[in-house]
Amino acid sequence: MSEPSRLPVSVEFFPPKTPEGVEKLRAVRQQLYGLKPEFCSVTFGAGGSTQEGTFNAVREILADGVSAASHFSCIGATRETVRAQLATLKSMGVKRLVALRGDLPSGYGAGGEFHYASELVAFIRQETGDDFHIEVAAYPEIHPQAKSPSGDLQAFATKVRAGANSAITQYFYNPDAYFRFVDDIAALGLNVPVVPGIMPITSSSQLLRFSDASGAEIPRWIRLRLQSYGDDTASIKAFGLDVVTGLCEQLRAGGAPALHFYTMNQSVATLALCERLGLGG
Ligand code: FAD
């Protein structure tokens, strides 16, 4: 009997802001390349603040001979600026984009010619045909600004019908929300892979802060266990590794097509998870 094929993984980074951060990310990337990721993605700061950083990190990944995905947010952008950025990405050899609306940093006004990620996806397809594989964001626990759960599902469908090839989810710790989302989009006739975004748990305060902002629910039992460890980071990490390994196992058993790791520019937690899951490379 042949071995079941290995679940593909991808990893996500953010553009470092300092020369030390750039050096550190280089080392982290080398460690994570051992996982043979399908691609490495780099986030794209809203308001244009880190766009050059994104492009620089993407260039380095491509120069390492690894497939890179550039995140691309459109809030505050015009057709002209998006057209110019697409041309730059194409000339760099980028083949995969994660197309997003993005969030405006507080203090910025609205403005811009794009309101939703679906408009960006449609524009990219119109301007560049099939040059890019387009990923979009999915929210199994519902985007925090959605008017209603069904409206959010329709918004996702609009992105797919505009030309998205696949999706990566916001992170979550309730696998049922993911399986329900996958069933719901299948019922709408959408046939795109939805890859779970996995956030390793390494720190209690950081996780609670991010989750408040992104709308990802931390189940009560996880939150209380984390809080009970106080400053005992070793216990937090050990517990986090157990919980997230279990989550990934359930996702794999339930048919998730791949796993996308939010690395936060750290290698240790993602490597430990993949090791436990037998995805160590
Ligand atoms: P959209 O799909 O446009 O949805 C935004 C909101 O508008 C939702 O509430 C939706 O229900 C609603 N909506 C959509 N269309 C309509 C419509 N026609 N009518 C009414 N309501 C509508 N942010 C960054 O700044 N940089 C990044 O690199 C980045 N990477 C990310 C990667 C992933 C995998 C994920 C899950 C998120 C990422 N984000 C990033 C965060 C993302 O930008 C925010 O969650 C943002 O608030 C929504 O972006 P979106 O592309 O999902 O927006």
Short mmCIF file of C-alpha atoms in Angstrom, two decimals, residues 65-263:
data_model
loop_
_atom_site.label_atom_id
_atom_site.label_comp_id
_atom_site.label_asym_id
_atom_site.label_seq_id
_atom_site.Cartn_x
_atom_site.Cartn_y
_atom_site.Cartn_z
CA GLY A 65 14.82 29.55 -4.95
CA VAL A 66 11.57 29.26 -2.95
CA SER A 67 8.09 30.15 -4.18
CA ALA A 68 6.86 33.42 -2.65
CA ALA A 69 3.40 34.94 -2.27
CA SER A 70 3.05 38.65 -1.81
CA HIS A 71 0.09 39.82 0.23
CA PHE A 72 -1.54 42.77 -1.46
CA SER A 73 -4.02 45.04 0.31
CA CYS A 74 -6.05 47.61 -1.61
CA ILE A 75 -7.47 49.91 1.03
CA GLY A 76 -6.54 53.51 0.20
CA ALA A 77 -5.12 52.44 -3.19
CA THR A 78 -6.04 53.71 -6.65
CA ARG A 79 -6.22 51.69 -9.86
CA GLU A 80 -3.05 53.42 -10.95
CA THR A 81 -1.04 52.49 -7.84
CA VAL A 82 -2.31 48.90 -7.94
CA ARG A 83 -1.43 48.65 -11.64
CA ALA A 84 2.12 49.87 -10.94
CA GLN A 85 2.56 47.45 -8.01
CA LEU A 86 1.30 44.53 -10.06
CA ALA A 87 3.82 45.39 -12.77
CA THR A 88 6.61 45.44 -10.16
CA LEU A 89 5.55 42.08 -8.73
CA LYS A 90 5.33 40.56 -12.18
CA SER A 91 8.80 41.80 -13.08
CA MET A 92 10.11 40.27 -9.84
CA GLY A 93 8.78 36.88 -10.91
CA VAL A 94 5.99 36.66 -8.31
CA LYS A 95 3.30 34.18 -9.31
CA ARG A 96 1.08 34.13 -6.23
CA LEU A 97 -0.78 36.93 -4.45
CA VAL A 98 -2.89 37.04 -1.31
CA ALA A 99 -5.45 39.70 -2.29
CA LEU A 100 -6.94 41.60 0.63
CA ARG A 101 -8.89 44.67 1.48
CA GLY A 102 -6.61 45.40 4.44
CA ASP A 103 -7.26 47.56 7.47
CA LEU A 104 -6.56 51.27 7.66
CA PRO A 105 -4.23 52.27 10.49
CA SER A 106 -6.14 54.57 12.84
CA GLY A 107 -5.77 58.19 11.80
CA TYR A 108 -6.05 57.45 8.07
CA GLY A 109 -9.17 58.57 6.25
CA ALA A 110 -11.07 56.25 3.93
CA GLY A 111 -10.31 57.34 0.32
CA GLY A 112 -9.03 55.02 -2.35
CA GLU A 113 -10.80 53.40 -5.27
CA PHE A 114 -11.31 49.92 -3.80
CA HIS A 115 -13.80 49.10 -1.07
CA TYR A 116 -13.61 45.32 -0.84
CA ALA A 117 -11.13 42.59 -1.67
CA SER A 118 -13.52 41.28 -4.34
CA GLU A 119 -12.97 44.49 -6.33
CA LEU A 120 -9.21 43.98 -6.09
CA VAL A 121 -9.48 40.36 -7.27
CA ALA A 122 -11.62 41.43 -10.24
CA PHE A 123 -9.16 44.21 -11.10
CA ILE A 124 -6.13 41.90 -10.91
CA ARG A 125 -7.85 39.41 -13.23
CA GLN A 126 -8.88 42.17 -15.61
CA GLU A 127 -5.37 43.65 -15.74
CA THR A 128 -3.20 40.54 -15.65
CA GLY A 129 -5.36 37.60 -16.77
CA ASP A 130 -4.08 34.37 -15.32
CA ASP A 131 -0.58 35.63 -14.51
CA PHE A 132 -1.15 35.25 -10.77
CA HIS A 133 -2.57 32.52 -8.56
CA ILE A 134 -4.86 34.56 -6.31
CA GLU A 135 -5.50 33.62 -2.69
CA VAL A 136 -8.13 35.43 -0.61
CA ALA A 137 -8.87 35.56 3.10
CA ALA A 138 -11.62 33.44 4.67
CA TYR A 139 -13.21 33.84 8.10
CA PRO A 140 -14.72 30.63 9.53
CA GLU A 141 -15.64 32.60 12.68
CA ILE A 142 -16.96 35.53 10.63
CA HIS A 143 -15.14 38.77 9.87
CA PRO A 144 -15.50 41.24 12.77
CA GLN A 145 -17.03 43.95 10.54
CA ALA A 146 -19.46 41.66 8.69
CA LYS A 147 -23.06 42.91 8.66
CA SER A 148 -24.31 39.33 9.08
CA PRO A 149 -22.94 35.76 8.84
CA SER A 150 -24.75 35.20 5.54
CA GLY A 151 -23.49 38.55 4.20
CA ASP A 152 -19.93 37.51 5.06
CA LEU A 153 -20.38 34.20 3.28
CA GLN A 154 -21.73 36.03 0.23
CA ALA A 155 -18.73 38.40 0.38
CA PHE A 156 -16.45 35.37 0.28
CA ALA A 157 -18.41 33.93 -2.66
CA THR A 158 -18.04 37.24 -4.50
CA LYS A 159 -14.25 37.07 -4.12
CA VAL A 160 -14.17 33.56 -5.48
CA ARG A 161 -16.48 34.41 -8.39
CA ALA A 162 -14.28 37.42 -9.15
CA GLY A 163 -11.43 34.98 -9.83
CA ALA A 164 -9.77 33.79 -6.61
CA ASN A 165 -8.14 30.35 -6.89
CA SER A 166 -7.96 29.44 -3.21
CA ALA A 167 -8.30 30.81 0.30
CA ILE A 168 -6.41 30.98 3.58
CA THR A 169 -8.39 31.36 6.79
CA GLN A 170 -8.02 33.67 9.70
CA TYR A 171 -6.69 31.54 12.53
CA PHE A 172 -9.15 29.77 14.81
CA TYR A 173 -9.19 27.19 17.58
CA ASN A 174 -12.71 25.84 16.90
CA PRO A 175 -12.30 23.28 14.12
CA ASP A 176 -16.09 22.96 13.80
CA ALA A 177 -16.24 26.55 12.54
CA TYR A 178 -13.84 25.61 9.74
CA PHE A 179 -15.71 22.45 8.75
CA ARG A 180 -19.00 24.33 8.77
CA PHE A 181 -17.50 27.06 6.57
CA VAL A 182 -16.21 24.49 4.09
CA ASP A 183 -19.68 22.86 3.95
CA ASP A 184 -21.37 26.24 3.52
CA ILE A 185 -19.22 27.29 0.58
CA ALA A 186 -19.64 23.87 -1.06
CA ALA A 187 -23.42 24.38 -0.75
CA LEU A 188 -22.97 27.63 -2.66
CA GLY A 189 -21.28 25.69 -5.45
CA LEU A 190 -17.82 27.13 -4.71
CA ASN A 191 -15.04 24.73 -5.39
CA VAL A 192 -11.84 26.29 -4.02
CA PRO A 193 -9.39 24.87 -1.51
CA VAL A 194 -9.70 26.61 1.87
CA VAL A 195 -6.44 26.25 3.77
CA PRO A 196 -6.63 26.68 7.54
CA GLY A 197 -4.39 29.43 8.93
CA ILE A 198 -2.64 28.08 12.03
CA MET A 199 -1.44 30.37 14.80
CA PRO A 200 0.96 28.59 17.17
CA ILE A 201 0.35 29.45 20.83
CA THR A 202 3.53 30.68 22.48
CA SER A 203 2.39 33.59 24.62
CA SER A 204 -0.84 34.20 26.42
CA SER A 205 -0.92 38.03 26.34
CA GLN A 206 0.02 38.26 22.65
CA LEU A 207 -2.64 35.74 21.63
CA LEU A 208 -5.39 37.48 23.59
CA ARG A 209 -4.41 40.87 22.14
CA PHE A 210 -4.39 39.65 18.51
CA SER A 211 -7.58 37.75 18.92
CA ASP A 212 -9.50 40.74 20.23
CA ALA A 213 -8.45 42.67 17.12
CA SER A 214 -9.04 39.95 14.53
CA GLY A 215 -12.27 38.42 15.86
CA ALA A 216 -10.70 34.96 16.36
CA GLU A 217 -12.31 33.34 19.38
CA ILE A 218 -10.13 31.83 22.09
CA PRO A 219 -12.31 29.11 23.63
CA ARG A 220 -12.89 29.65 27.35
CA TRP A 221 -11.07 26.47 28.36
CA ILE A 222 -7.96 27.54 26.44
CA ARG A 223 -8.06 31.09 27.80
CA LEU A 224 -8.47 29.96 31.42
CA ARG A 225 -5.72 27.37 31.13
CA LEU A 226 -3.37 29.98 29.61
CA GLN A 227 -4.21 32.52 32.31
CA SER A 228 -3.60 29.92 35.01
CA TYR A 229 0.03 29.53 33.89
CA GLY A 230 0.80 33.21 34.65
CA ASP A 231 4.43 33.90 33.68
CA ASP A 232 5.33 30.23 33.32
CA THR A 233 6.21 30.43 29.62
CA ALA A 234 7.45 26.83 29.47
CA SER A 235 4.00 25.56 30.51
CA ILE A 236 2.25 27.97 28.11
CA LYS A 237 4.39 26.71 25.23
CA ALA A 238 3.92 23.04 26.12
CA PHE A 239 0.16 23.47 26.46
CA GLY A 240 0.02 25.53 23.23
CA LEU A 241 1.92 22.84 21.36
CA ASP A 242 -0.50 20.15 22.55
CA VAL A 243 -3.60 22.18 21.73
CA VAL A 244 -2.48 23.30 18.28
CA THR A 245 -1.14 19.85 17.36
CA GLY A 246 -4.57 18.44 18.25
CA LEU A 247 -6.27 21.11 16.15
CA CYS A 248 -4.07 20.35 13.14
CA GLU A 249 -4.70 16.62 13.52
CA GLN A 250 -8.46 17.19 13.49
CA LEU A 251 -8.15 19.43 10.44
CA ARG A 252 -6.03 16.89 8.60
CA ALA A 253 -8.41 14.04 9.49
CA GLY A 254 -11.34 16.17 8.31
CA GLY A 255 -9.79 16.76 4.89
CA ALA A 256 -8.04 20.16 5.13
CA PRO A 257 -6.06 20.52 1.89
CA ALA A 258 -2.93 22.07 3.49
CA LEU A 259 -1.84 24.06 6.56
CA HIS A 260 -0.68 27.70 6.50
CA PHE A 261 1.40 28.73 9.52
CA TYR A 262 1.42 32.27 10.90
CA THR A 263 5.03 32.13 12.02
#
